[in-house]
Coordinates of C-alpha atoms in Angstrom, one line a residue:
Chain A
D1 CA 88.7 104.2 91.0
A2 CA 90.5 101.0 91.8
E3 CA 93.9 101.5 93.4
I4 CA 96.8 99.9 95.3
T5 CA 97.9 101.6 98.5
Q6 CA 100.8 101.0 100.9
S7 CA 101.2 102.0 104.5
P8 CA 103.0 103.5 106.2
R9 CA 104.8 105.6 103.5
H10 CA 107.8 106.1 105.8
K11 CA 108.9 104.0 108.8
I12 CA 111.9 104.2 111.0
T13 CA 112.5 101.2 113.3
E14 CA 115.3 99.7 115.4
T15 CA 117.4 96.6 114.7
G16 CA 115.7 93.5 115.9
R17 CA 112.1 94.8 116.0
Q18 CA 109.3 93.1 114.0
V19 CA 107.9 95.3 111.3
T20 CA 104.8 94.8 109.1
L21 CA 104.2 96.8 105.9
A22 CA 100.7 96.9 104.5
C23 CA 99.6 96.5 100.9
H24 CA 96.0 96.8 99.9
Q25 CA 94.5 96.6 96.3
T26 CA 90.9 97.2 95.2
W27 CA 91.2 95.7 91.7
N28 CA 90.4 92.2 92.9
H29 CA 93.6 90.9 91.3
N30 CA 94.7 87.4 92.2
N31 CA 98.4 88.1 91.9
M32 CA 100.3 90.3 94.3
F33 CA 104.1 90.9 94.6
W34 CA 106.5 92.6 97.0
Y35 CA 109.8 94.1 95.7
R36 CA 112.5 96.1 97.3
Q37 CA 114.5 98.8 95.5
D38 CA 118.1 99.7 96.5
L39 CA 120.6 101.9 94.8
G40 CA 122.7 99.7 92.5
H41 CA 120.3 96.7 92.6
G42 CA 117.2 97.9 90.9
L43 CA 114.0 96.2 92.0
R44 CA 114.2 92.7 93.4
L45 CA 111.4 90.3 94.1
I46 CA 110.8 89.3 97.8
H47 CA 107.6 87.3 97.9
Y48 CA 104.6 86.8 95.7
S49 CA 101.1 85.3 95.9
Y50 CA 98.8 83.9 93.2
G51 CA 95.7 83.9 95.5
V52 CA 94.3 83.5 98.9
H53 CA 96.5 81.2 101.1
D54 CA 99.2 81.0 98.4
T55 CA 102.6 82.4 99.0
N56 CA 106.0 82.0 97.2
K57 CA 109.5 83.0 97.8
G58 CA 111.3 85.4 95.5
E59 CA 115.0 86.0 95.0
V60 CA 115.6 87.9 98.3
S61 CA 113.1 86.3 100.7
D62 CA 115.4 85.7 103.7
G63 CA 114.2 87.6 106.7
Y64 CA 110.8 88.4 105.2
S65 CA 107.4 86.6 105.4
V66 CA 104.0 87.2 103.9
S67 CA 100.5 85.8 104.4
R68 CA 97.4 86.1 102.2
S69 CA 94.1 85.7 104.0
N70 CA 92.0 87.6 101.5
T71 CA 92.3 88.9 97.9
E72 CA 92.9 92.5 98.7
D73 CA 95.8 92.4 101.2
L74 CA 99.4 91.0 101.2
P75 CA 101.2 92.3 104.3
L76 CA 105.0 92.0 104.4
T77 CA 106.6 91.2 107.7
L78 CA 110.2 91.6 108.7
E79 CA 110.7 89.2 111.5
S80 CA 113.7 90.9 113.1
A81 CA 114.7 94.0 111.2
A82 CA 118.3 94.4 110.1
S83 CA 120.1 97.4 108.8
S84 CA 120.5 95.6 105.5
Q85 CA 116.7 95.8 105.1
T86 CA 116.8 99.5 104.9
S87 CA 115.2 100.1 101.5
V88 CA 112.2 101.3 99.6
Y89 CA 109.5 98.6 99.4
F90 CA 107.0 98.4 96.6
C91 CA 103.9 96.2 96.4
A92 CA 102.3 95.3 93.0
S93 CA 99.3 93.4 91.7
S94 CA 98.2 91.9 88.4
I95 CA 95.2 90.1 87.1
G96 CA 97.1 87.4 85.3
R97 CA 100.6 86.1 85.8
V98 CA 102.2 87.7 82.8
D99 CA 99.9 90.7 82.6
E100 CA 100.9 94.3 83.5
Q101 CA 101.6 94.9 87.2
Y102 CA 100.3 97.9 89.0
F103 CA 102.6 99.3 91.6
G104 CA 101.9 101.1 94.9
P105 CA 103.6 104.3 95.9
G106 CA 106.2 102.5 98.1
T107 CA 107.2 102.5 101.7
R108 CA 110.6 103.9 102.7
L109 CA 111.9 101.8 105.6
T110 CA 114.9 102.8 107.7
V111 CA 116.4 100.4 110.2
T112 CA 118.7 102.0 112.7
Chain B
D1 CA 116.5 83.9 84.6
A2 CA 116.7 85.8 81.3
K3 CA 118.3 89.2 81.7
T4 CA 118.0 92.5 79.9
T5 CA 120.6 95.1 78.9
Q6 CA 119.8 98.7 78.4
P7 CA 121.9 101.9 78.0
N8 CA 122.4 103.7 81.3
S9 CA 121.1 107.0 80.0
M10 CA 119.7 108.7 76.9
E11 CA 118.8 112.3 76.0
S12 CA 115.9 113.5 73.9
N13 CA 114.5 116.8 72.8
E14 CA 110.9 117.7 73.6
E15 CA 108.3 116.8 70.9
E16 CA 110.8 114.5 69.1
P17 CA 110.5 110.7 69.0
V18 CA 112.5 108.6 71.3
H19 CA 113.7 105.0 70.7
L20 CA 114.8 103.2 73.8
P21 CA 116.6 99.9 73.0
C22 CA 116.8 96.7 75.1
N23 CA 118.7 93.5 74.5
H24 CA 117.4 90.2 75.9
S25 CA 119.5 87.6 74.0
T26 CA 118.6 84.8 76.5
I27 CA 114.9 85.3 76.2
S28 CA 112.8 82.1 76.2
G29 CA 109.8 81.4 74.1
T30 CA 107.4 82.0 77.0
D31 CA 108.9 85.3 78.2
Y32 CA 106.8 88.4 77.7
I33 CA 108.6 91.7 77.2
H34 CA 107.4 94.4 79.6
W35 CA 108.4 98.0 79.9
Y36 CA 107.8 100.1 83.0
R37 CA 108.9 103.6 83.9
Q38 CA 109.6 105.2 87.2
L39 CA 109.5 108.9 88.1
P40 CA 111.5 110.1 91.2
S41 CA 109.9 109.0 94.5
Q42 CA 107.2 107.1 92.8
G43 CA 106.4 103.4 92.1
P44 CA 107.1 101.9 88.7
E45 CA 104.4 102.6 86.1
Y46 CA 103.4 100.1 83.4
V47 CA 104.0 101.3 79.9
I48 CA 103.5 98.4 77.5
H49 CA 104.2 94.7 77.0
G50 CA 104.2 92.1 74.2
L51 CA 105.2 88.6 73.2
T52 CA 106.0 88.5 69.5
S53 CA 104.2 91.1 67.6
N54 CA 104.7 94.9 67.7
V55 CA 102.3 96.6 70.1
N56 CA 100.8 100.0 70.3
N57 CA 98.9 101.8 73.1
R58 CA 98.2 105.4 74.1
M59 CA 101.5 105.8 75.8
A60 CA 104.0 104.1 73.4
S61 CA 104.8 101.5 70.8
L62 CA 106.8 98.4 71.3
A63 CA 108.8 97.0 68.4
I64 CA 110.0 93.4 68.9
A65 CA 112.8 92.0 66.7
E66 CA 111.9 89.0 64.7
D67 CA 114.3 86.7 66.7
R68 CA 113.0 88.4 69.9
K69 CA 116.5 89.0 71.2
S70 CA 115.9 92.7 71.3
S71 CA 113.1 95.3 71.5
T72 CA 112.6 99.0 71.3
L73 CA 110.3 101.2 73.2
I74 CA 109.1 104.1 71.1
L75 CA 107.8 107.3 72.5
H76 CA 106.3 109.1 69.6
R77 CA 106.6 112.7 70.9
A78 CA 108.6 113.1 74.1
T79 CA 107.3 115.6 76.6
L80 CA 109.0 116.8 79.8
R81 CA 106.8 114.5 81.8
D82 CA 108.4 111.5 80.0
A83 CA 111.7 112.1 81.8
A84 CA 112.1 109.0 83.9
V85 CA 114.0 105.7 84.3
Y86 CA 112.7 103.2 81.8
Y87 CA 112.9 99.5 82.6
C88 CA 112.8 96.7 80.1
T89 CA 111.8 93.5 81.9
L90 CA 110.8 89.9 81.1
S91 CA 107.9 88.0 82.6
S92 CA 107.4 84.3 82.1
Y93 CA 104.3 82.4 83.0
N94 CA 106.5 79.4 83.9
Q95 CA 108.4 81.6 86.3
G96 CA 105.3 82.8 88.0
G97 CA 105.1 86.2 86.2
K98 CA 107.9 87.7 88.3
L99 CA 109.6 90.6 86.7
I100 CA 113.4 90.7 86.6
F101 CA 114.4 94.3 86.6
G102 CA 117.7 95.6 85.3
Q103 CA 119.3 99.0 85.9
G104 CA 117.1 100.8 83.4
T105 CA 117.7 103.7 81.1
E106 CA 117.4 107.2 82.6
L107 CA 115.8 109.4 79.9
S108 CA 116.2 113.1 80.1
V109 CA 114.1 115.4 77.9
K110 CA 115.3 118.8 77.0
P111 CA 112.9 121.6 76.2

């Protein structure tokens, strides 16, 4: 069965380190999204991509970057982790821009 | 970006219908109404979406007001597994399909 996976599921890192969170989907969806979820803020969009080599900033993109070298993967990089980036990160994909999004299980990131 | 407003929490009894309301008074003509739900420690799960007409699928029904300023997610027979946070969101092609999540409604189901 097609699926969307994220790794690692849990990560603890130190302030200032570079961290990369992986997202892999096997649906062959063109659209992929990264969200973060914090208490009191719900889910907020970080970056998104409509296809290979396409990336776009979401509402909370500062301190994050993504690259899309193939259809299946959209890794999220924190250039220099900050305590404010402690959060749960969700990746999602969709076949069309307004179609249903399928979410991964999430990565819980703690920055100490 | 258009926003949605939902009650913070609702209660239901098992095997009874549940009507979850959502207001989106600033919705634009190209915004699709999406509903997702999230169980504890899991990612959001797609429930249903629509543009203008009411929609049905195996999980739920979506009733959209004629002026599209509100919608209602209908769970026909609530089960204990339906206890979750339900999010009403909007998605616009012009905005790249991004979902704007509000705080959601926490649904509890009593046996």
